[in-house]
PDB file of C-alpha atoms in Angstrom:
ATOM      1  CA  MET A   1      30.072  51.194   4.936  1.00  0.00           C
ATOM      2  CA  LYS A   2      27.637  51.434   7.839  1.00  0.00           C
ATOM      3  CA  THR A   3      24.730  51.626   5.351  1.00  0.00           C
ATOM      4  CA  VAL A   4      25.907  48.460   3.586  1.00  0.00           C
ATOM      5  CA  ILE A   5      26.086  46.581   6.888  1.00  0.00           C
ATOM      6  CA  ILE A   6      22.567  47.691   7.838  1.00  0.00           C
ATOM      7  CA  LEU A   7      21.141  46.662   4.447  1.00  0.00           C
ATOM      8  CA  SER A   8      22.913  43.305   4.632  1.00  0.00           C
ATOM      9  CA  THR A   9      21.519  42.713   8.108  1.00  0.00           C
ATOM     10  CA  LEU A  10      17.989  43.575   6.972  1.00  0.00           C
ATOM     11  CA  LEU A  11      18.276  41.315   3.924  1.00  0.00           C
ATOM     12  CA  PHE A  12      19.554  38.431   6.032  1.00  0.00           C
ATOM     13  CA  GLY A  13      16.699  38.986   8.457  1.00  0.00           C
ATOM     14  CA  LEU A  14      14.109  38.831   5.663  1.00  0.00           C
ATOM     15  CA  VAL A  15      15.589  35.653   4.222  1.00  0.00           C
ATOM     16  CA  GLY A  16      15.786  34.137   7.683  1.00  0.00           C
ATOM     17  CA  ALA A  17      12.160  35.005   8.386  1.00  0.00           C
ATOM     18  CA  LYS A  18      11.038  33.448   5.104  1.00  0.00           C
ATOM     19  CA  CYS A  19      13.057  30.315   5.813  1.00  0.00           C
ATOM     20  CA  SER A  20      11.823  29.982   9.377  1.00  0.00           C
ATOM     21  CA  ASN A  21       8.577  28.427   8.152  1.00  0.00           C
ATOM     22  CA  ALA A  22       9.757  26.589   5.040  1.00  0.00           C
ATOM     23  CA  CYS A  23      13.143  25.426   6.297  1.00  0.00           C
ATOM     24  CA  ASN A  24      12.594  24.871  10.014  1.00  0.00           C
ATOM     25  CA  THR A  25      11.947  21.165  10.307  1.00  0.00           C
ATOM     26  CA  ASP A  26      12.217  21.004  14.098  1.00  0.00           C
ATOM     27  CA  ASN A  27       8.476  21.492  14.507  1.00  0.00           C
ATOM     28  CA  VAL A  28       5.708  19.771  12.569  1.00  0.00           C
ATOM     29  CA  PRO A  29       2.961  22.206  11.475  1.00  0.00           C
ATOM     30  CA  LYS A  30      -0.321  21.687  13.320  1.00  0.00           C
ATOM     31  CA  ASP A  31      -2.209  21.153  10.063  1.00  0.00           C
ATOM     32  CA  PHE A  32       0.339  18.707   8.600  1.00  0.00           C
ATOM     33  CA  ARG A  33      -1.314  15.794   6.834  1.00  0.00           C
ATOM     34  CA  VAL A  34      -0.324  13.476   4.006  1.00  0.00           C
ATOM     35  CA  THR A  35      -2.373  11.364   1.615  1.00  0.00           C
ATOM     36  CA  LEU A  36      -1.110   8.671  -0.731  1.00  0.00           C
ATOM     37  CA  HIS A  37      -3.463   7.155  -3.283  1.00  0.00           C
ATOM     38  CA  ASP A  38      -2.367   4.139  -5.285  1.00  0.00           C
ATOM     39  CA  GLY A  39      -4.415   2.346  -7.927  1.00  0.00           C
ATOM     40  CA  GLY A  40      -6.263   2.875 -11.150  1.00  0.00           C
ATOM     41  CA  GLY A  41      -5.561   1.398 -14.541  1.00  0.00           C
ATOM     42  CA  MET A  42      -7.008  -1.979 -15.421  1.00  0.00           C
ATOM     43  CA  VAL A  43      -6.441  -3.541 -11.979  1.00  0.00           C
ATOM     44  CA  ARG A  44      -9.306  -3.524  -9.481  1.00  0.00           C
ATOM     45  CA  ALA A  45      -7.014  -3.020  -6.528  1.00  0.00           C
ATOM     46  CA  GLY A  46      -5.421  -0.125  -4.709  1.00  0.00           C
ATOM     47  CA  GLU A  47      -5.086   1.751  -1.461  1.00  0.00           C
ATOM     48  CA  THR A  48      -5.377   5.160   0.136  1.00  0.00           C
ATOM     49  CA  TYR A  49      -3.156   6.091   3.087  1.00  0.00           C
ATOM     50  CA  PHE A  50      -3.882   9.126   5.266  1.00  0.00           C
ATOM     51  CA  LEU A  51      -1.460  10.319   7.952  1.00  0.00           C
ATOM     52  CA  SER A  52      -1.954  13.163  10.435  1.00  0.00           C
ATOM     53  CA  LYS A  53      -1.497  14.053  14.103  1.00  0.00           C
ATOM     54  CA  ASP A  54      -5.089  13.329  15.064  1.00  0.00           C
ATOM     55  CA  SER A  55      -6.037  10.273  13.028  1.00  0.00           C
ATOM     56  CA  SER A  56      -4.492   8.038  10.403  1.00  0.00           C
ATOM     57  CA  TYR A  57      -5.827   5.177   8.343  1.00  0.00           C
ATOM     58  CA  ALA A  58      -5.162   2.737   5.521  1.00  0.00           C
ATOM     59  CA  GLU A  59      -8.030   2.017   3.141  1.00  0.00           C
ATOM     60  CA  ILE A  60      -7.344  -1.028   0.979  1.00  0.00           C
ATOM     61  CA  TRP A  61      -9.405  -2.638  -1.747  1.00  0.00           C
ATOM     62  CA  ASP A  62      -8.875  -5.708  -3.913  1.00  0.00           C
ATOM     63  CA  GLN A  63     -11.695  -6.747  -6.226  1.00  0.00           C
ATOM     64  CA  ASP A  64     -14.780  -6.656  -3.952  1.00  0.00           C
ATOM     65  CA  ALA A  65     -12.798  -6.856  -0.695  1.00  0.00           C
ATOM     66  CA  LYS A  66     -12.558  -3.519   1.114  1.00  0.00           C
ATOM     67  CA  THR A  67     -10.948  -2.716   4.456  1.00  0.00           C
ATOM     68  CA  LYS A  68     -10.246   0.466   6.412  1.00  0.00           C
ATOM     69  CA  ILE A  69      -7.858   0.294   9.360  1.00  0.00           C
ATOM     70  CA  TYR A  70      -7.302   3.224  11.748  1.00  0.00           C
ATOM     71  CA  PHE A  71      -4.090   3.739  13.698  1.00  0.00           C
ATOM     72  CA  LYS A  72      -2.086   6.405  15.517  1.00  0.00           C
ATOM     73  CA  VAL A  73       1.164   7.753  14.102  1.00  0.00           C
ATOM     74  CA  SER A  74       3.771   8.995  16.583  1.00  0.00           C
ATOM     75  CA  MET A  75       5.107  12.542  16.471  1.00  0.00           C
ATOM     76  CA  SER A  76       8.596  11.216  15.757  1.00  0.00           C
ATOM     77  CA  GLN A  77       7.272   9.416  12.667  1.00  0.00           C
ATOM     78  CA  LEU A  78       5.443  12.514  11.457  1.00  0.00           C
ATOM     79  CA  LYS A  79       8.496  14.671  12.097  1.00  0.00           C
ATOM     80  CA  LYS A  80      10.700  12.319  10.094  1.00  0.00           C
ATOM     81  CA  LEU A  81       8.196  12.274   7.222  1.00  0.00           C
ATOM     82  CA  TYR A  82       7.864  16.057   7.283  1.00  0.00           C
ATOM     83  CA  ASN A  83      11.646  16.435   7.193  1.00  0.00           C
ATOM     84  CA  ILE A  84      11.894  14.090   4.202  1.00  0.00           C
ATOM     85  CA  ILE A  85       9.221  16.073   2.358  1.00  0.00           C
ATOM     86  CA  ILE A  86      11.003  19.377   3.018  1.00  0.00           C
ATOM     87  CA  GLU A  87      14.511  18.066   2.340  1.00  0.00           C
ATOM     88  CA  ASN A  88      13.419  16.577  -0.989  1.00  0.00           C
ATOM     89  CA  GLN A  89      11.620  19.797  -1.989  1.00  0.00           C
ATOM     90  CA  PHE A  90       8.451  17.871  -2.739  1.00  0.00           C
ATOM     91  CA  HIS A  91       6.550  21.013  -3.756  1.00  0.00           C
ATOM     92  CA  GLU A  92       9.151  21.652  -6.480  1.00  0.00           C
ATOM     93  CA  ILE A  93       8.904  18.207  -8.125  1.00  0.00           C
ATOM     94  CA  GLU A  94       8.300  18.553 -11.856  1.00  0.00           C
ATOM     95  CA  THR A  95       6.002  16.397 -13.965  1.00  0.00           C
ATOM     96  CA  TYR A  96       5.117  16.008 -17.625  1.00  0.00           C
ATOM     97  CA  GLU A  97       2.173  14.675 -19.594  1.00  0.00           C
ATOM     98  CA  GLU A  98       2.176  11.797 -22.055  1.00  0.00           C
ATOM     99  CA  ARG A  99      -0.810  10.210 -23.760  1.00  0.00           C
ATOM    100  CA  VAL A 100      -1.171   6.670 -22.418  1.00  0.00           C
ATOM    101  CA  TYR A 101      -4.165   4.530 -21.574  1.00  0.00           C
ATOM    102  CA  ASP A 102      -5.165   2.291 -18.661  1.00  0.00           C
ATOM    103  CA  ARG A 103      -2.181   3.329 -16.534  1.00  0.00           C
ATOM    104  CA  GLY A 104      -2.524   3.342 -12.788  1.00  0.00           C
ATOM    105  CA  GLY A 105      -0.002   4.849 -10.434  1.00  0.00           C
ATOM    106  CA  THR A 106       0.598   6.846  -7.282  1.00  0.00           C
ATOM    107  CA  THR A 107      -0.547  10.310  -6.225  1.00  0.00           C
ATOM    108  CA  ILE A 108       0.806  12.002  -3.087  1.00  0.00           C
ATOM    109  CA  SER A 109      -0.503  15.196  -1.528  1.00  0.00           C
ATOM    110  CA  TYR A 110       0.305  17.036   1.678  1.00  0.00           C
ATOM    111  CA  ARG A 111      -0.817  20.095   3.591  1.00  0.00           C
ATOM    112  CA  ALA A 112       1.310  22.219   5.919  1.00  0.00           C
ATOM    113  CA  ASP A 113       1.117  25.805   7.186  1.00  0.00           C
ATOM    114  CA  GLY A 114      -2.074  26.432   5.221  1.00  0.00           C
ATOM    115  CA  SER A 115      -0.617  25.393   1.857  1.00  0.00           C
ATOM    116  CA  SER A 116      -1.388  22.222  -0.087  1.00  0.00           C
ATOM    117  CA  TYR A 117       0.692  20.419  -2.698  1.00  0.00           C
ATOM    118  CA  GLU A 118       0.021  17.386  -4.876  1.00  0.00           C
ATOM    119  CA  LYS A 119       2.277  15.400  -7.192  1.00  0.00           C
ATOM    120  CA  SER A 120       1.165  12.491  -9.332  1.00  0.00           C
ATOM    121  CA  ASP A 121       2.891   9.651 -11.120  1.00  0.00           C
ATOM    122  CA  ALA A 122      -0.273   8.112 -12.529  1.00  0.00           C
ATOM    123  CA  GLY A 123      -2.429   8.085 -15.633  1.00  0.00           C
ATOM    124  CA  MET A 124      -1.019  10.492 -18.197  1.00  0.00           C
ATOM    125  CA  THR A 125       1.151  12.310 -15.635  1.00  0.00           C
ATOM    126  CA  PHE A 126       4.778  11.261 -15.117  1.00  0.00           C
ATOM    127  CA  ILE A 127       7.513  12.436 -12.738  1.00  0.00           C
ATOM    128  CA  GLN A 128      10.475  14.053 -14.475  1.00  0.00           C
ATOM    129  CA  GLU A 129      13.521  11.772 -14.469  1.00  0.00           C
ATOM    130  CA  SER A 130      15.562  14.300 -12.467  1.00  0.00           C
ATOM    131  CA  TRP A 131      12.950  14.287  -9.677  1.00  0.00           C
ATOM    132  CA  ARG A 132      12.168  10.577  -9.386  1.00  0.00           C
ATOM    133  CA  ASP A 133      14.495   9.973  -6.433  1.00  0.00           C
ATOM    134  CA  GLU A 134      12.845  12.775  -4.454  1.00  0.00           C
ATOM    135  CA  PHE A 135       9.342  11.470  -5.170  1.00  0.00           C
ATOM    136  CA  ALA A 136      10.436   7.927  -4.288  1.00  0.00           C
ATOM    137  CA  ALA A 137      11.965   9.072  -0.979  1.00  0.00           C
ATOM    138  CA  VAL A 138       8.630  10.506   0.169  1.00  0.00           C
ATOM    139  CA  GLU A 139       6.617   7.569  -1.184  1.00  0.00           C
ATOM    140  CA  ASN A 140       8.865   4.974   0.456  1.00  0.00           C
ATOM    141  CA  GLU A 141       8.665   6.666   3.861  1.00  0.00           C
ATOM    142  CA  ILE A 142       4.856   6.781   3.737  1.00  0.00           C
ATOM    143  CA  ARG A 143       4.666   3.130   2.732  1.00  0.00           C
ATOM    144  CA  GLU A 144       7.086   2.103   5.478  1.00  0.00           C
ATOM    145  CA  ILE A 145       5.016   3.853   8.153  1.00  0.00           C
ATOM    146  CA  VAL A 146       1.791   2.209   6.971  1.00  0.00           C
ATOM    147  CA  SER A 147       3.406  -1.195   6.447  1.00  0.00           C
ATOM    148  CA  ASN A 148       4.670  -1.207  10.035  1.00  0.00           C
ATOM    149  CA  GLU A 149       1.231  -0.252  11.354  1.00  0.00           C
ATOM    150  CA  LEU A 150      -0.524  -2.939   9.302  1.00  0.00           C
ATOM    151  CA  ASP A 151       1.977  -5.533  10.473  1.00  0.00           C
ATOM    152  CA  ARG A 152       1.378  -4.459  14.070  1.00  0.00           C
ATOM    153  CA  ALA A 153      -2.371  -4.949  13.573  1.00  0.00           C
ATOM    154  CA  SER A 154      -2.005  -8.303  11.797  1.00  0.00           C
ATOM    155  CA  ILE A 155      -2.546 -11.735  13.338  1.00  0.00           C
ATOM    156  CA  ASP A 156      -1.466 -15.272  12.453  1.00  0.00           C
ATOM    157  CA  VAL A 157      -4.237 -17.259  10.769  1.00  0.00           C
ATOM    158  CA  THR A 158      -4.020 -20.969   9.938  1.00  0.00           C
ATOM    159  CA  LEU A 159      -5.476 -22.212   6.660  1.00  0.00           C
ATOM    160  CA  ASP A 160      -6.611 -25.784   7.320  1.00  0.00           C
ATOM    161  CA  ILE A 161      -6.707 -27.669   4.012  1.00  0.00           C
ATOM    162  CA  ASP A 162      -9.352 -30.399   3.835  1.00  0.00           C
ATOM    163  CA  ASP A 163      -8.605 -33.814   2.301  1.00  0.00           C
ATOM    164  CA  SER A 164     -11.019 -32.962  -0.522  1.00  0.00           C
ATOM    165  CA  VAL A 165      -8.474 -30.403  -1.708  1.00  0.00           C
ATOM    166  CA  MET A 166      -5.423 -32.594  -1.095  1.00  0.00           C
ATOM    167  CA  ASP A 167      -4.918 -34.567  -4.306  1.00  0.00           C
ATOM    168  CA  GLU A 168      -1.431 -35.521  -5.448  1.00  0.00           C
ATOM    169  CA  ASN A 169      -2.677 -35.699  -9.023  1.00  0.00           C
ATOM    170  CA  LYS A 170      -3.522 -32.012  -8.898  1.00  0.00           C
ATOM    171  CA  ILE A 171      -1.696 -28.726  -8.430  1.00  0.00           C
ATOM    172  CA  VAL A 172      -3.190 -26.482  -5.740  1.00  0.00           C
ATOM    173  CA  ASN A 173      -2.614 -22.720  -5.594  1.00  0.00           C
ATOM    174  CA  PHE A 174      -3.756 -20.292  -2.883  1.00  0.00           C
ATOM    175  CA  ASN A 175      -3.750 -16.510  -3.287  1.00  0.00           C
ATOM    176  CA  VAL A 176      -4.840 -14.215  -0.468  1.00  0.00           C
ATOM    177  CA  GLY A 177      -4.642 -10.735  -1.955  1.00  0.00           C
ATOM    178  CA  SER A 178      -1.019  -9.784  -2.465  1.00  0.00           C
ATOM    179  CA  SER A 179      -0.066 -10.873   1.047  1.00  0.00           C
ATOM    180  CA  PHE A 180       0.330 -14.612   0.589  1.00  0.00           C
ATOM    181  CA  THR A 181       0.639 -17.362  -2.019  1.00  0.00           C
ATOM    182  CA  TYR A 182       0.798 -21.112  -1.465  1.00  0.00           C
ATOM    183  CA  MET A 183       1.694 -23.451  -4.329  1.00  0.00           C
ATOM    184  CA  SER A 184       1.718 -27.209  -3.755  1.00  0.00           C
ATOM    185  CA  ALA A 185       4.147 -27.726  -6.637  1.00  0.00           C
ATOM    186  CA  ARG A 186       6.616 -25.336  -5.035  1.00  0.00           C
ATOM    187  CA  ASP A 187       5.953 -25.704  -1.300  1.00  0.00           C
ATOM    188  CA  GLY A 188       4.991 -29.378  -1.110  1.00  0.00           C
ATOM    189  CA  TRP A 189       1.759 -30.799   0.284  1.00  0.00           C
ATOM    190  CA  GLN A 190       0.758 -29.266   3.599  1.00  0.00           C
ATOM    191  CA  LYS A 191      -2.358 -29.907   5.668  1.00  0.00           C
ATOM    192  CA  SER A 192      -2.190 -26.430   7.149  1.00  0.00           C
ATOM    193  CA  VAL A 193      -0.446 -23.190   6.310  1.00  0.00           C
ATOM    194  CA  THR A 194      -0.044 -20.148   8.556  1.00  0.00           C
ATOM    195  CA  VAL A 195      -0.397 -16.692   7.056  1.00  0.00           C
ATOM    196  CA  ARG A 196      -0.224 -13.268   8.695  1.00  0.00           C
ATOM    197  CA  LEU A 197      -3.219 -11.074   7.845  1.00  0.00           C
ATOM    198  CA  TYR A 198      -4.630  -7.789   9.105  1.00  0.00           C
ATOM    199  CA  PRO A 199      -8.278  -7.796  10.309  1.00  0.00           C
ATOM    200  CA  GLY A 200     -10.726  -7.001   7.537  1.00  0.00           C
ATOM    201  CA  GLU A 201     -11.604  -8.275   4.089  1.00  0.00           C
ATOM    202  CA  HIS A 202      -9.141 -10.032   1.792  1.00  0.00           C
ATOM    203  CA  TYR A 203      -9.733 -11.338  -1.713  1.00  0.00           C
ATOM    204  CA  MET A 204      -8.966 -15.060  -1.838  1.00  0.00           C
ATOM    205  CA  TYR A 205      -8.534 -17.208  -4.931  1.00  0.00           C
ATOM    206  CA  VAL A 206      -7.960 -20.987  -4.815  1.00  0.00           C
ATOM    207  CA  THR A 207      -7.467 -23.281  -7.815  1.00  0.00           C
ATOM    208  CA  MET A 208      -6.946 -27.011  -8.321  1.00  0.00           C
ATOM    209  CA  LEU A 209      -5.310 -27.774 -11.660  1.00  0.00           C
ATOM    210  CA  ASN A 210      -4.938 -31.042 -13.535  1.00  0.00           C
ATOM    211  CA  LYS A 211      -1.304 -31.978 -14.070  1.00  0.00           C
ATOM    212  CA  ASP A 212      -1.825 -33.049 -17.683  1.00  0.00           C
ATOM    213  CA  LEU A 213      -0.806 -30.620 -20.393  1.00  0.00           C
ATOM    214  CA  SER A 214      -3.998 -30.836 -22.437  1.00  0.00           C
ATOM    215  CA  THR A 215      -4.512 -27.765 -24.614  1.00  0.00           C
ATOM    216  CA  GLU A 216      -8.299 -28.023 -24.564  1.00  0.00           C
ATOM    217  CA  PRO A 217      -9.655 -24.717 -23.169  1.00  0.00           C
ATOM    218  CA  GLY A 218     -10.438 -24.955 -19.457  1.00  0.00           C
ATOM    219  CA  SER A 219      -9.295 -28.553 -19.201  1.00  0.00           C
ATOM    220  CA  LYS A 220      -6.539 -27.759 -16.683  1.00  0.00           C
ATOM    221  CA  ILE A 221      -8.937 -26.288 -14.104  1.00  0.00           C
ATOM    222  CA  PHE A 222     -10.346 -29.072 -11.930  1.00  0.00           C
ATOM    223  CA  ALA A 223     -11.930 -26.904  -9.231  1.00  0.00           C
ATOM    224  CA  GLN A 224     -11.736 -23.309  -8.056  1.00  0.00           C
ATOM    225  CA  GLY A 225     -13.097 -20.822  -5.583  1.00  0.00           C
ATOM    226  CA  GLN A 226     -12.840 -17.065  -5.263  1.00  0.00           C
ATOM    227  CA  GLY A 227     -14.353 -14.418  -3.056  1.00  0.00           C
ATOM    228  CA  ILE A 228     -13.962 -12.476   0.169  1.00  0.00           C
ATOM    229  CA  LEU A 229     -12.109 -13.891   3.150  1.00  0.00           C
ATOM    230  CA  THR A 230     -13.114 -11.991   6.303  1.00  0.00           C
ATOM    231  CA  ILE A 231     -10.688 -11.872   9.223  1.00  0.00           C
ATOM    232  CA  ASP A 232     -11.328 -10.377  12.660  1.00  0.00           C
ATOM    233  CA  LYS A 233      -9.015 -10.034  15.650  1.00  0.00           C
ATOM    234  CA  ASP A 234     -10.277 -13.327  17.105  1.00  0.00           C
ATOM    235  CA  THR A 235      -9.873 -15.437  13.955  1.00  0.00           C
ATOM    236  CA  LYS A 236      -7.594 -18.415  14.561  1.00  0.00           C
ATOM    237  CA  SER A 237      -8.136 -20.673  11.561  1.00  0.00           C
ATOM    238  CA  ILE A 238      -9.994 -20.998   8.264  1.00  0.00           C
ATOM    239  CA  SER A 239     -11.120 -24.334   6.786  1.00  0.00           C
ATOM    240  CA  VAL A 240     -10.741 -24.742   3.032  1.00  0.00           C
ATOM    241  CA  TYR A 241     -12.686 -27.569   1.393  1.00  0.00           C
ATOM    242  CA  ARG A 242     -14.074 -28.709  -1.978  1.00  0.00           C
ATOM    243  CA  ASP A 243     -17.541 -29.715  -3.077  1.00  0.00           C
ATOM    244  CA  GLY A 244     -17.432 -30.902  -6.679  1.00  0.00           C
ATOM    245  CA  GLU A 245     -15.883 -28.212  -8.858  1.00  0.00           C
ATOM    246  CA  LYS A 246     -16.265 -25.505  -6.232  1.00  0.00           C
ATOM    247  CA  ILE A 247     -13.857 -24.647  -3.419  1.00  0.00           C
ATOM    248  CA  TYR A 248     -15.161 -22.959  -0.269  1.00  0.00           C
ATOM    249  CA  TRP A 249     -13.834 -21.688   3.062  1.00  0.00           C
ATOM    250  CA  LYS A 250     -15.341 -20.904   6.435  1.00  0.00           C
TER     251      LYS A 250
END
């Protein structure tokens, strides 16, 4: 009986020692870092998020617009993220392969205690149905952390719309990346619109459309403009104007 007790104690000690590193979520490993990459496929847009104790950043691209924003993540945020990764057994998530083409998606990797793990839901790799909630829990937490940091860095910018663009016989649409859309047909005519943007480059696309329903190719587009909108921390307003069939901003 004494031998059984000793063996049981030793076994419990071994299991406890093994679990002290993998299951103890009170302390974040010194080398803990997480990367999320989103993009690919046929869309020229995506982002890479990197989170760690020392330095964190969000690198975002949309067409030719590229921006990299650095920020500091608190230990409480990293601890929460680490706990979510451990609790959802991220390293155990199962995937499968399926032949598809032009599919983008999300890849998440992390490093802790000298070990690295990567799981992908992109291209020809898919997350098993039984593990999708666990993958989503980690992905959502990363995105929430970065979203809050980008919002904290963002500023209010006014888009001043020139009279040359204000035409009640036209339909005017503004797109600033995926952050903002203004549609005159939906929002009514406005001389200025305020949008919240983070400092850096944004891809902007503005169109003026004829209201007629002509089916002749290209006949609905009256004027348009597309390109990079650059915002810095001191930007207050942007003027949008038209010259012939081209729309510009400055």
